[in-house]
Amino acid sequence: MDNDLINTISGKDVIMAYGRGRRSYKEHVGPESSCSGLFWCRYCLFFLNLIVWAAGIAMICLGAWTVANGAGLKLFDQLLNEPSYLLIGTGVAMVIVGVYGCVASVKVNAWGLRIFMLVVIALFIVQVVLGAIGFFLMDDLRTDMSDIVRKAVVYYRIDNNLSRDEDMNALQIDFKCCGGHSFSDWEANILYSCNSSSALARCGVPKSCCRGTRDAQCGYNVREATEQYTAMFTYTEGCIVTLLKVIKRHVSIVAGLAFSVSILEIICLVLANIIIKNTVYHRKLLPSIG
């Protein structure tokens, strides 16, 4: 019987009730108590919180990937850093909730379970709000990214902004893309325009667009030929197109994780509520049980 004693919000000794009366309790307490519904509720809650913990780790990894993806995304630091840190923060919160839920399910502490339920509800609301914000801001993100790349292309090697030029090069190299929406966007740059006075750069693309080798002349005059011929030597898909594919793929992963975790959180709330309701005071009952 001592194994069934736990602490509740008042710190008093109570016992998990398996029925509504003393007779029901006497029939179920003992070696067979591990087969009770309450036992399975506790350990289902434990394993569900392990899954929430794992999903939180996955979200942290996705956010960290965006932050630490080298110089390839440095051009969009002002756009992607904040969402990435929000993703990491949400993942950390999920890890904490998962660990806390595991402990609360094992300890069967009524106060702890109530706090757990409040935290899960708060996390659920935050996830819904962030999901809605992300959905409605996708078009704005696409527009802002297009504007940044267009400016980087137009002023490439023009205004001596070496940092931005290096970021543009890194973007094209890391994501195997060229220009904004296509390699033909380089026509907007006066050095790479087909009307340029530069014999080497005219009708060409930067060497960071080249496939494989990147010697000094690999991108020269490549836009004078057909796109099929150009594609043999340089990337032709625009960086915005490539990035949106990557973002949509990762958004799908995050959305799938968030939806799955939301279902798990609702189940955790139900299980925690069942455990709390079945944890009752038996201080007066204990002396009368023979």
Short mmCIF file of C-alpha atoms in Angstrom, two decimals:
data_model
loop_
_atom_site.label_atom_id
_atom_site.label_comp_id
_atom_site.label_asym_id
_atom_site.label_seq_id
_atom_site.Cartn_x
_atom_site.Cartn_y
_atom_site.Cartn_z
CA MET A 1 0.00 0.00 0.00
CA ASP A 2 2.92 2.36 0.65
CA ASN A 3 3.75 2.33 -3.03
CA ASP A 4 0.38 3.90 -3.76
CA LEU A 5 0.97 6.93 -1.54
CA ILE A 6 1.66 10.20 -3.34
CA ASN A 7 1.79 13.91 -2.57
CA THR A 8 -0.89 16.28 -3.81
CA ILE A 9 -1.35 20.03 -3.86
CA SER A 10 -1.73 20.11 -0.10
CA GLY A 11 1.29 17.87 0.44
CA LYS A 12 -0.92 15.37 2.25
CA ASP A 13 -0.75 11.64 1.75
CA VAL A 14 -3.38 10.48 -0.71
CA ILE A 15 -4.00 7.39 -2.72
CA MET A 16 -4.96 6.86 -6.34
CA ALA A 17 -8.57 5.73 -6.32
CA TYR A 18 -9.45 2.97 -8.74
CA GLY A 19 -13.13 3.14 -7.91
CA ARG A 20 -15.74 5.23 -6.14
CA GLY A 21 -15.87 3.37 -2.86
CA ARG A 22 -13.73 1.58 -0.30
CA ARG A 23 -14.73 -1.85 -1.59
CA SER A 24 -13.64 -1.00 -5.12
CA TYR A 25 -10.34 0.33 -3.82
CA LYS A 26 -9.72 -2.83 -1.75
CA GLU A 27 -10.43 -5.01 -4.78
CA HIS A 28 -7.95 -3.22 -7.03
CA VAL A 29 -5.10 -2.12 -4.80
CA GLY A 30 -2.16 -4.48 -4.59
CA PRO A 31 -0.14 -6.41 -7.19
CA GLU A 32 -2.90 -6.12 -9.80
CA SER A 33 -3.03 -2.32 -9.59
CA SER A 34 -0.46 -2.03 -12.39
CA CYS A 35 -3.14 -3.30 -14.80
CA SER A 36 -5.49 -0.45 -13.99
CA GLY A 37 -6.66 2.20 -16.45
CA LEU A 38 -4.93 4.85 -14.38
CA PHE A 39 -1.60 3.07 -14.79
CA TRP A 40 -1.94 3.12 -18.57
CA CYS A 41 -3.05 6.78 -18.56
CA ARG A 42 0.10 7.70 -16.67
CA TYR A 43 2.46 5.85 -18.96
CA CYS A 44 0.66 6.88 -22.16
CA LEU A 45 1.12 10.46 -20.95
CA PHE A 46 4.80 9.71 -20.33
CA PHE A 47 5.43 8.34 -23.83
CA LEU A 48 3.40 11.06 -25.55
CA ASN A 49 5.56 13.65 -23.82
CA LEU A 50 8.64 11.82 -25.07
CA ILE A 51 7.30 12.33 -28.60
CA VAL A 52 6.67 16.02 -27.89
CA TRP A 53 10.26 16.26 -26.63
CA ALA A 54 11.57 14.64 -29.84
CA ALA A 55 9.47 16.98 -32.00
CA GLY A 56 10.91 19.94 -30.10
CA ILE A 57 14.43 18.70 -30.87
CA ALA A 58 13.48 18.47 -34.56
CA MET A 59 12.22 22.08 -34.57
CA ILE A 60 15.40 23.28 -32.88
CA CYS A 61 17.45 21.52 -35.56
CA LEU A 62 15.44 23.11 -38.37
CA GLY A 63 15.82 26.57 -36.88
CA ALA A 64 19.53 26.03 -36.26
CA TRP A 65 19.98 24.85 -39.86
CA THR A 66 18.58 28.16 -41.14
CA VAL A 67 20.75 30.22 -38.80
CA ALA A 68 23.95 28.22 -39.39
CA ASN A 69 23.57 27.52 -43.11
CA GLY A 70 26.74 29.43 -43.91
CA ALA A 71 26.86 32.52 -46.07
CA GLY A 72 24.27 31.10 -48.46
CA LEU A 73 21.41 32.81 -46.63
CA LYS A 74 23.34 35.74 -45.25
CA LEU A 75 21.77 38.00 -47.86
CA PHE A 76 18.42 37.45 -46.11
CA ASP A 77 19.58 37.76 -42.49
CA GLN A 78 17.09 40.51 -41.75
CA LEU A 79 14.22 38.35 -43.03
CA LEU A 80 15.07 34.84 -41.82
CA ASN A 81 16.85 35.30 -38.50
CA GLU A 82 13.75 36.29 -36.52
CA PRO A 83 11.55 33.40 -37.78
CA SER A 84 14.46 31.01 -37.22
CA TYR A 85 14.91 32.11 -33.62
CA LEU A 86 11.13 31.85 -33.06
CA LEU A 87 11.29 28.29 -34.38
CA ILE A 88 14.19 27.50 -32.04
CA GLY A 89 12.36 29.11 -29.13
CA THR A 90 9.22 27.08 -29.81
CA GLY A 91 11.33 23.92 -30.02
CA VAL A 92 12.99 24.71 -26.67
CA ALA A 93 9.55 25.27 -25.10
CA MET A 94 8.37 21.92 -26.47
CA VAL A 95 11.44 20.17 -25.05
CA ILE A 96 10.84 21.71 -21.62
CA VAL A 97 7.13 20.81 -21.72
CA GLY A 98 7.97 17.25 -22.80
CA VAL A 99 10.47 16.74 -19.98
CA TYR A 100 8.17 18.34 -17.41
CA GLY A 101 5.24 16.22 -18.62
CA CYS A 102 7.30 13.04 -18.29
CA VAL A 103 8.25 13.91 -14.72
CA ALA A 104 4.69 14.95 -13.79
CA SER A 105 3.24 11.72 -15.22
CA VAL A 106 5.66 9.60 -13.17
CA LYS A 107 5.30 11.59 -9.94
CA VAL A 108 1.51 11.92 -10.32
CA ASN A 109 1.53 15.26 -8.54
CA ALA A 110 -1.80 17.06 -8.90
CA TRP A 111 -0.23 20.53 -8.72
CA GLY A 112 2.39 19.52 -11.25
CA LEU A 113 -0.20 18.12 -13.64
CA ARG A 114 -2.34 21.24 -13.40
CA ILE A 115 0.66 23.44 -14.16
CA PHE A 116 1.52 21.09 -17.03
CA MET A 117 -1.98 21.52 -18.47
CA LEU A 118 -1.75 25.31 -18.29
CA VAL A 119 1.64 25.31 -20.02
CA VAL A 120 0.41 22.95 -22.75
CA ILE A 121 -2.62 25.18 -23.40
CA ALA A 122 -0.35 28.25 -23.62
CA LEU A 123 2.04 26.45 -25.98
CA PHE A 124 -0.87 25.28 -28.14
CA ILE A 125 -2.15 28.86 -28.48
CA VAL A 126 1.34 30.12 -29.38
CA GLN A 127 1.71 27.43 -32.05
CA VAL A 128 -1.65 28.32 -33.60
CA VAL A 129 -0.80 32.04 -33.63
CA LEU A 130 2.67 31.48 -35.14
CA GLY A 131 1.20 29.15 -37.76
CA ALA A 132 -1.40 31.73 -38.78
CA ILE A 133 1.22 34.50 -38.94
CA GLY A 134 3.54 32.33 -41.05
CA PHE A 135 0.73 31.45 -43.47
CA PHE A 136 -0.30 35.07 -44.06
CA LEU A 137 3.28 36.36 -44.32
CA MET A 138 4.44 33.94 -47.02
CA ASP A 139 3.53 36.35 -49.84
CA ASP A 140 5.30 39.21 -48.06
CA LEU A 141 8.37 37.02 -47.59
CA ARG A 142 8.45 36.18 -51.31
CA THR A 143 8.16 39.88 -52.23
CA ASP A 144 10.85 40.98 -49.77
CA MET A 145 13.26 38.28 -50.92
CA SER A 146 12.69 39.24 -54.56
CA ASP A 147 13.44 42.88 -53.78
CA ILE A 148 16.65 42.00 -51.95
CA VAL A 149 17.95 39.78 -54.76
CA ARG A 150 16.94 42.27 -57.46
CA LYS A 151 18.92 45.01 -55.71
CA ALA A 152 21.90 42.67 -55.25
CA VAL A 153 21.83 41.81 -58.98
CA VAL A 154 21.39 45.39 -60.25
CA TYR A 155 24.19 46.82 -58.10
CA TYR A 156 26.55 43.83 -58.29
CA ARG A 157 30.09 45.20 -58.75
CA ILE A 158 28.62 48.67 -59.30
CA ASP A 159 28.52 50.41 -55.92
CA ASN A 160 31.53 48.63 -54.39
CA ASN A 161 29.42 46.91 -51.72
CA LEU A 162 31.78 43.93 -51.40
CA SER A 163 29.89 42.36 -48.50
CA ARG A 164 26.61 42.20 -50.43
CA ASP A 165 28.41 40.96 -53.56
CA GLU A 166 30.00 38.13 -51.56
CA ASP A 167 26.62 37.23 -50.07
CA MET A 168 25.11 37.08 -53.57
CA ASN A 169 27.95 34.86 -54.76
CA ALA A 170 27.50 32.56 -51.76
CA LEU A 171 23.75 32.34 -52.41
CA GLN A 172 24.28 31.30 -56.03
CA ILE A 173 27.01 28.80 -55.15
CA ASP A 174 25.29 27.19 -52.16
CA PHE A 175 21.85 26.88 -53.76
CA LYS A 176 23.06 26.26 -57.34
CA CYS A 177 21.03 29.11 -58.79
CA CYS A 178 21.59 32.26 -60.85
CA GLY A 179 19.91 35.65 -60.59
CA GLY A 180 16.54 36.31 -59.00
CA HIS A 181 13.81 34.55 -60.97
CA SER A 182 16.14 33.31 -63.72
CA PHE A 183 19.69 33.77 -65.04
CA SER A 184 18.36 36.38 -67.51
CA ASP A 185 17.89 38.80 -64.58
CA TRP A 186 21.56 39.71 -65.03
CA GLU A 187 20.53 41.77 -68.04
CA ALA A 188 19.46 44.41 -65.47
CA ASN A 189 23.10 44.88 -64.41
CA ILE A 190 24.91 47.40 -66.63
CA LEU A 191 28.13 45.35 -66.57
CA TYR A 192 26.45 42.06 -67.62
CA SER A 193 23.90 43.60 -69.97
CA CYS A 194 24.17 42.65 -73.64
CA ASN A 195 24.63 46.40 -74.29
CA SER A 196 27.57 46.62 -71.89
CA SER A 197 30.83 48.17 -73.07
CA SER A 198 32.72 45.42 -71.21
CA ALA A 199 33.76 42.78 -73.72
CA LEU A 200 34.35 40.20 -70.97
CA ALA A 201 31.13 40.68 -68.95
CA ARG A 202 28.73 41.56 -71.79
CA CYS A 203 25.77 39.15 -72.05
CA GLY A 204 27.25 37.03 -69.28
CA VAL A 205 26.73 36.04 -65.63
CA PRO A 206 29.07 36.06 -62.60
CA LYS A 207 31.31 33.03 -62.25
CA SER A 208 29.41 32.08 -59.07
CA CYS A 209 26.63 30.94 -61.45
CA CYS A 210 28.91 28.45 -63.18
CA ARG A 211 28.58 24.70 -62.87
CA GLY A 212 31.67 22.87 -61.64
CA THR A 213 34.70 24.94 -62.61
CA ARG A 214 34.69 28.66 -61.90
CA ASP A 215 37.60 29.99 -63.89
CA ALA A 216 37.81 33.66 -64.74
CA GLN A 217 35.91 33.33 -68.04
CA CYS A 218 33.32 30.64 -67.32
CA GLY A 219 30.32 33.00 -67.30
CA TYR A 220 31.27 35.28 -70.17
CA ASN A 221 28.77 35.72 -73.03
CA VAL A 222 26.76 32.64 -71.99
CA ARG A 223 23.41 34.45 -72.40
CA GLU A 224 24.03 35.01 -76.10
CA ALA A 225 23.25 31.31 -76.72
CA THR A 226 20.01 29.39 -76.14
CA GLU A 227 18.95 28.56 -72.57
CA GLN A 228 19.58 24.86 -73.21
CA TYR A 229 23.16 25.59 -74.24
CA THR A 230 23.67 28.01 -71.34
CA ALA A 231 22.43 25.37 -68.90
CA MET A 232 25.39 23.18 -69.84
CA PHE A 233 27.78 25.68 -68.27
CA THR A 234 25.81 27.72 -65.72
CA TYR A 235 22.77 27.41 -63.48
CA THR A 236 19.68 28.92 -65.08
CA GLU A 237 17.06 28.64 -62.32
CA GLY A 238 16.65 31.81 -60.29
CA CYS A 239 17.60 31.88 -56.61
CA ILE A 240 14.13 33.05 -55.56
CA VAL A 241 12.56 30.02 -57.26
CA THR A 242 15.10 27.67 -55.64
CA LEU A 243 14.75 29.23 -52.19
CA LEU A 244 10.95 29.14 -52.26
CA LYS A 245 11.11 25.41 -53.02
CA VAL A 246 13.44 24.90 -50.04
CA ILE A 247 11.30 27.08 -47.76
CA LYS A 248 8.06 25.35 -48.78
CA ARG A 249 9.65 21.96 -48.15
CA HIS A 250 10.76 22.98 -44.66
CA VAL A 251 7.46 24.75 -43.95
CA SER A 252 5.68 21.49 -44.84
CA ILE A 253 7.88 19.63 -42.36
CA VAL A 254 7.26 22.22 -39.64
CA ALA A 255 3.52 22.28 -40.37
CA GLY A 256 3.36 18.48 -40.19
CA LEU A 257 5.26 18.48 -36.90
CA ALA A 258 3.12 21.27 -35.47
CA PHE A 259 -0.14 19.54 -36.45
CA SER A 260 1.00 16.20 -35.02
CA VAL A 261 2.23 17.83 -31.82
CA SER A 262 -1.06 19.73 -31.48
CA ILE A 263 -3.00 16.45 -31.60
CA LEU A 264 -0.61 14.94 -29.04
CA GLU A 265 -1.01 18.00 -26.80
CA ILE A 266 -4.81 17.64 -26.84
CA ILE A 267 -4.47 13.95 -25.92
CA CYS A 268 -2.01 14.89 -23.15
CA LEU A 269 -4.54 17.37 -21.75
CA VAL A 270 -7.24 14.67 -21.68
CA LEU A 271 -4.94 12.13 -20.01
CA ALA A 272 -3.67 14.66 -17.45
CA ASN A 273 -7.25 15.59 -16.59
CA ILE A 274 -8.18 11.92 -16.13
CA ILE A 275 -5.20 11.36 -13.83
CA ILE A 276 -6.03 14.44 -11.75
CA LYS A 277 -9.68 13.41 -11.38
CA ASN A 278 -8.63 9.92 -10.28
CA THR A 279 -6.16 11.25 -7.73
CA VAL A 280 -8.34 11.79 -4.63
CA TYR A 281 -7.79 12.32 -0.96
CA HIS A 282 -7.89 9.09 1.04
CA ARG A 283 -6.41 10.29 4.28
CA LYS A 284 -9.60 9.52 6.15
CA LEU A 285 -10.09 6.29 4.25
CA LEU A 286 -6.68 4.76 5.02
CA PRO A 287 -7.26 4.08 8.74
CA SER A 288 -10.49 2.21 8.02
CA ILE A 289 -9.00 -0.14 5.40
CA GLY A 290 -8.09 -3.45 6.92
#
